[in-house]
């Protein structure tokens, strides 16, 4: 169902490139990957296996929900599931499935920054165009996509379709 936007082969090749880039950038230091649940778990699972085994890697997950206005950066953030590891003094890469308004990312960035991460970078599988409230550069971007609602490869519509092996645009939502 739906129309394929990014094929399995394209995903595989691009994630391998991102893994190589991260391996080069982190060669002299360890890295802590923080996956934002739930959408990022498929991307993260592939990404860690594309990072050189010589690099010490820690993985953890967190889940946040934000209430309020998507058009402003105000609004409150609620941590639904917190990290089990400390990020203080560590090199952290936040792993997202998709950056749309950028609000989720902004909130997570601020939380991890306040907790004293030594460096904070962002890897996102997908980036939608337009008015992201996260106005720092995205360090590792898999694909820029049009402003359409996509599912698959971890991304859901009402909790469905996360198991599709590629990224698709649903015909009717
Ligand atoms: P943001 O806070 O608006 O950047 O949204 C980020 C979150 O919204 C992502 O982590 C996704 O869970 C969800 N999201 C945004 N766009 C899509 C989409 O096209 N398909 C599925 N989920 C999406
Ligand atoms: Mg999400």
mmCIF file of C-alpha atoms and ligand atoms in Angstrom:
data_model
loop_
_atom_site.group_PDB
_atom_site.id
_atom_site.type_symbol
_atom_site.label_atom_id
_atom_site.label_comp_id
_atom_site.label_asym_id
_atom_site.label_seq_id
_atom_site.Cartn_x
_atom_site.Cartn_y
_atom_site.Cartn_z
ATOM 1 C CA UNK A 1 0.000 0.000 0.000
ATOM 2 C CA UNK A 2 1.115 3.569 -0.554
ATOM 3 C CA UNK A 3 3.737 4.890 -2.952
ATOM 4 C CA UNK A 4 7.379 4.171 -2.243
ATOM 5 C CA UNK A 5 9.404 7.342 -1.778
ATOM 6 C CA UNK A 6 12.696 5.799 -0.613
ATOM 7 C CA UNK A 7 13.545 2.205 -1.432
ATOM 8 C CA UNK A 8 15.214 -0.350 0.834
ATOM 9 C CA UNK A 9 18.318 -0.193 -1.312
ATOM 10 C CA UNK A 10 18.522 3.614 -1.071
ATOM 11 C CA UNK A 11 18.057 3.419 2.696
ATOM 12 C CA UNK A 12 20.754 0.792 3.042
ATOM 13 C CA UNK A 13 23.273 2.744 0.952
ATOM 14 C CA UNK A 14 22.636 6.096 2.626
ATOM 15 C CA UNK A 15 22.743 4.730 6.168
ATOM 16 C CA UNK A 16 26.055 3.035 5.345
ATOM 17 C CA UNK A 17 27.394 6.460 4.273
ATOM 18 C CA UNK A 18 26.159 8.116 7.445
ATOM 19 C CA UNK A 19 27.808 5.367 9.488
ATOM 20 C CA UNK A 20 31.117 5.989 7.707
ATOM 21 C CA UNK A 21 30.829 9.729 8.320
ATOM 22 C CA UNK A 22 30.083 9.244 12.009
ATOM 23 C CA UNK A 23 32.954 6.743 12.295
ATOM 24 C CA UNK A 24 35.366 9.311 10.817
ATOM 25 C CA UNK A 25 34.092 12.109 13.019
ATOM 26 C CA UNK A 26 34.208 10.077 16.228
ATOM 27 C CA UNK A 27 37.446 8.223 15.624
ATOM 28 C CA UNK A 28 39.282 9.699 18.623
ATOM 29 C CA UNK A 29 36.358 9.588 21.040
ATOM 30 C CA UNK A 30 33.484 7.446 22.127
ATOM 31 C CA UNK A 31 29.926 8.381 21.330
ATOM 32 C CA UNK A 32 26.546 8.029 23.019
ATOM 33 C CA UNK A 33 23.609 7.606 20.649
ATOM 34 C CA UNK A 34 20.303 8.831 22.061
ATOM 35 C CA UNK A 35 17.379 7.510 20.028
ATOM 36 C CA UNK A 36 14.090 9.378 20.242
ATOM 37 C CA UNK A 37 11.305 6.837 20.641
ATOM 38 C CA UNK A 38 9.519 5.423 19.011
ATOM 39 C CA UNK A 39 10.142 6.260 15.388
ATOM 40 C CA UNK A 40 13.948 6.163 15.424
ATOM 41 C CA UNK A 41 14.464 2.565 16.516
ATOM 42 C CA UNK A 42 14.725 1.043 13.030
ATOM 43 C CA UNK A 43 17.100 3.734 11.756
ATOM 44 C CA UNK A 44 19.204 3.510 14.918
ATOM 45 C CA UNK A 45 19.443 -0.272 14.666
ATOM 46 C CA UNK A 46 20.860 0.005 11.154
ATOM 47 C CA UNK A 47 23.013 3.035 11.945
ATOM 48 C CA UNK A 48 24.919 1.476 14.859
ATOM 49 C CA UNK A 49 25.851 -1.489 12.675
ATOM 50 C CA UNK A 50 27.232 0.925 10.079
ATOM 51 C CA UNK A 51 29.573 2.546 12.637
ATOM 52 C CA UNK A 52 33.073 1.145 12.984
ATOM 53 C CA UNK A 53 33.319 -1.485 15.749
ATOM 54 C CA UNK A 54 36.480 0.217 16.992
ATOM 55 C CA UNK A 55 34.514 3.201 18.225
ATOM 56 C CA UNK A 56 33.154 2.814 21.754
ATOM 57 C CA UNK A 57 29.402 3.300 21.479
ATOM 58 C CA UNK A 58 26.725 3.604 24.097
ATOM 59 C CA UNK A 59 23.040 3.498 23.123
ATOM 60 C CA UNK A 60 20.025 4.684 25.042
ATOM 61 C CA UNK A 61 16.544 5.950 24.270
ATOM 62 C CA UNK A 62 14.217 8.618 25.471
ATOM 63 C CA UNK A 63 10.676 9.604 24.722
ATOM 64 C CA UNK A 64 9.231 13.072 25.052
ATOM 65 C CA UNK A 65 5.911 14.632 24.265
ATOM 66 C CA UNK A 66 5.352 18.326 23.885
ATOM 67 C CA UNK A 67 2.141 20.112 24.506
ATOM 68 C CA UNK A 68 1.016 23.314 23.015
ATOM 69 C CA UNK A 69 1.551 25.295 19.997
ATOM 70 C CA UNK A 70 3.647 23.869 17.193
ATOM 71 C CA UNK A 71 4.041 27.344 15.739
ATOM 72 C CA UNK A 72 6.002 28.704 18.676
ATOM 73 C CA UNK A 73 8.900 27.333 20.655
ATOM 74 C CA UNK A 74 7.014 27.762 23.896
ATOM 75 C CA UNK A 75 4.937 24.975 25.300
ATOM 76 C CA UNK A 76 5.957 22.420 27.838
ATOM 77 C CA UNK A 77 7.776 19.204 27.326
ATOM 78 C CA UNK A 78 7.058 16.024 29.211
ATOM 79 C CA UNK A 79 9.669 13.267 29.468
ATOM 80 C CA UNK A 80 7.735 10.015 29.079
ATOM 81 C CA UNK A 81 10.762 7.775 29.208
ATOM 82 C CA UNK A 82 14.098 9.042 30.391
ATOM 83 C CA UNK A 83 17.629 7.887 29.739
ATOM 84 C CA UNK A 84 19.245 5.318 31.993
ATOM 85 C CA UNK A 85 22.733 6.643 31.305
ATOM 86 C CA UNK A 86 24.246 9.977 32.212
ATOM 87 C CA UNK A 87 25.266 12.184 29.283
ATOM 88 C CA UNK A 88 27.411 14.508 31.388
ATOM 89 C CA UNK A 89 30.815 15.011 29.764
ATOM 90 C CA UNK A 90 29.945 12.746 26.838
ATOM 91 C CA UNK A 91 29.846 13.192 23.099
ATOM 92 C CA UNK A 92 26.209 12.657 22.189
ATOM 93 C CA UNK A 93 24.408 12.145 18.897
ATOM 94 C CA UNK A 94 20.638 12.526 19.057
ATOM 95 C CA UNK A 95 19.021 10.099 16.611
ATOM 96 C CA UNK A 96 15.652 11.126 15.134
ATOM 97 C CA UNK A 97 13.438 9.524 12.525
ATOM 98 C CA UNK A 98 12.241 12.783 11.018
ATOM 99 C CA UNK A 99 12.560 16.484 11.721
ATOM 100 C CA UNK A 100 9.425 18.361 10.828
ATOM 101 C CA UNK A 101 8.683 21.357 13.069
ATOM 102 C CA UNK A 102 11.915 20.570 14.912
ATOM 103 C CA UNK A 103 10.204 21.018 18.278
ATOM 104 C CA UNK A 104 10.878 17.514 19.549
ATOM 105 C CA UNK A 105 14.504 17.916 18.657
ATOM 106 C CA UNK A 106 14.737 21.363 20.217
ATOM 107 C CA UNK A 107 13.356 20.045 23.501
ATOM 108 C CA UNK A 108 15.665 17.037 23.576
ATOM 109 C CA UNK A 109 18.656 19.182 22.645
ATOM 110 C CA UNK A 110 17.945 21.573 25.506
ATOM 111 C CA UNK A 111 17.475 18.763 28.026
ATOM 112 C CA UNK A 112 20.737 17.042 27.081
ATOM 113 C CA UNK A 113 22.589 20.318 26.917
ATOM 114 C CA UNK A 114 21.443 21.218 30.450
ATOM 115 C CA UNK A 115 22.660 17.818 31.605
ATOM 116 C CA UNK A 116 26.167 18.726 30.530
ATOM 117 C CA UNK A 117 26.788 16.769 27.339
ATOM 118 C CA UNK A 118 30.285 17.629 26.118
ATOM 119 C CA UNK A 119 29.128 17.835 22.513
ATOM 120 C CA UNK A 120 25.722 17.376 20.919
ATOM 121 C CA UNK A 121 25.099 16.425 17.338
ATOM 122 C CA UNK A 122 22.014 15.276 15.486
ATOM 123 C CA UNK A 123 21.433 12.423 13.057
ATOM 124 C CA UNK A 124 18.042 12.280 11.386
ATOM 125 C CA UNK A 125 16.926 9.843 8.743
ATOM 126 C CA UNK A 126 14.531 12.327 7.162
ATOM 127 C CA UNK A 127 14.220 16.093 7.032
ATOM 128 C CA UNK A 128 11.122 17.927 5.890
ATOM 129 C CA UNK A 129 11.579 21.361 4.371
ATOM 130 C CA UNK A 130 10.471 24.572 5.892
ATOM 131 C CA UNK A 131 10.215 26.225 9.183
ATOM 132 C CA UNK A 132 12.042 24.081 11.656
ATOM 133 C CA UNK A 133 12.213 25.631 15.109
ATOM 134 C CA UNK A 134 15.499 23.856 15.602
ATOM 135 C CA UNK A 135 17.831 26.420 14.169
ATOM 136 C CA UNK A 136 21.140 24.663 14.536
ATOM 137 C CA UNK A 137 22.586 22.635 11.701
ATOM 138 C CA UNK A 138 21.517 19.005 11.409
ATOM 139 C CA UNK A 139 24.830 17.168 11.382
ATOM 140 C CA UNK A 140 23.797 13.966 9.631
ATOM 141 C CA UNK A 141 20.745 13.907 7.362
ATOM 142 C CA UNK A 142 19.700 10.806 5.447
ATOM 143 C CA UNK A 143 17.228 12.312 2.998
ATOM 144 C CA UNK A 144 15.441 15.607 2.498
ATOM 145 C CA UNK A 145 11.876 14.823 1.554
ATOM 146 C CA UNK A 146 8.894 16.844 0.347
ATOM 147 C CA UNK A 147 6.306 18.054 2.825
ATOM 148 C CA UNK A 148 4.264 14.848 2.728
ATOM 149 C CA UNK A 149 3.261 12.496 5.510
ATOM 150 C CA UNK A 150 5.419 9.384 5.269
ATOM 151 C CA UNK A 151 5.356 5.998 6.986
ATOM 152 C CA UNK A 152 7.524 2.916 7.228
ATOM 153 C CA UNK A 153 11.015 2.073 8.484
ATOM 154 C CA UNK A 154 9.911 2.933 12.015
ATOM 155 C CA UNK A 155 7.606 5.831 11.173
ATOM 156 C CA UNK A 156 3.940 5.399 11.932
ATOM 157 C CA UNK A 157 0.499 6.660 11.176
ATOM 158 C CA UNK A 158 -1.601 6.105 14.336
ATOM 159 C CA UNK A 159 0.957 3.459 15.398
ATOM 160 C CA UNK A 160 0.628 1.499 12.142
ATOM 161 C CA UNK A 161 3.053 0.846 9.305
ATOM 162 C CA UNK A 162 6.264 0.994 11.359
ATOM 163 C CA UNK A 163 7.120 -2.432 9.953
ATOM 164 C CA UNK A 164 7.199 -1.395 6.287
ATOM 165 C CA UNK A 165 10.749 -1.983 5.030
ATOM 166 C CA UNK A 166 10.869 1.253 3.010
ATOM 167 C CA UNK A 167 9.552 4.820 3.254
ATOM 168 C CA UNK A 168 6.162 5.385 1.674
ATOM 169 C CA UNK A 169 3.609 8.118 1.176
ATOM 170 C CA UNK A 170 0.142 6.866 2.002
ATOM 171 C CA UNK A 171 -2.335 7.488 -0.790
ATOM 172 C CA UNK A 172 -5.205 8.474 1.410
ATOM 173 C CA UNK A 173 -4.910 9.891 4.899
HETATM 174 P P1 LIG B 1 8.601 17.621 14.986
HETATM 175 O O1 LIG B 1 8.700 17.791 16.473
HETATM 176 O O2 LIG B 1 7.474 18.371 14.366
HETATM 177 O O3 LIG B 1 9.901 17.836 14.256
HETATM 178 O O4 LIG B 1 8.125 16.154 14.725
HETATM 179 C C1 LIG B 1 8.878 15.117 14.988
HETATM 180 C C2 LIG B 1 8.039 13.881 15.188
HETATM 181 O O5 LIG B 1 6.753 13.938 14.542
HETATM 182 C C3 LIG B 1 8.781 12.759 14.544
HETATM 183 O O6 LIG B 1 9.694 12.199 15.455
HETATM 184 C C4 LIG B 1 7.667 11.844 14.129
HETATM 185 O O7 LIG B 1 7.344 10.976 15.176
HETATM 186 C C5 LIG B 1 6.486 12.740 13.868
HETATM 187 N N1 LIG B 1 6.343 13.011 12.411
HETATM 188 C C6 LIG B 1 6.538 14.177 11.761
HETATM 189 N N2 LIG B 1 6.323 14.046 10.439
HETATM 190 C C7 LIG B 1 5.972 12.746 10.245
HETATM 191 C C8 LIG B 1 5.636 11.960 9.066
HETATM 192 O O8 LIG B 1 5.609 12.424 7.908
HETATM 193 N N3 LIG B 1 5.349 10.659 9.295
HETATM 194 C C9 LIG B 1 5.379 10.078 10.529
HETATM 195 N N4 LIG B 1 5.692 10.765 11.635
HETATM 196 C C10 LIG B 1 5.992 12.085 11.503
HETATM 197 MG MG1 LIG B 2 8.885 10.420 16.583
#
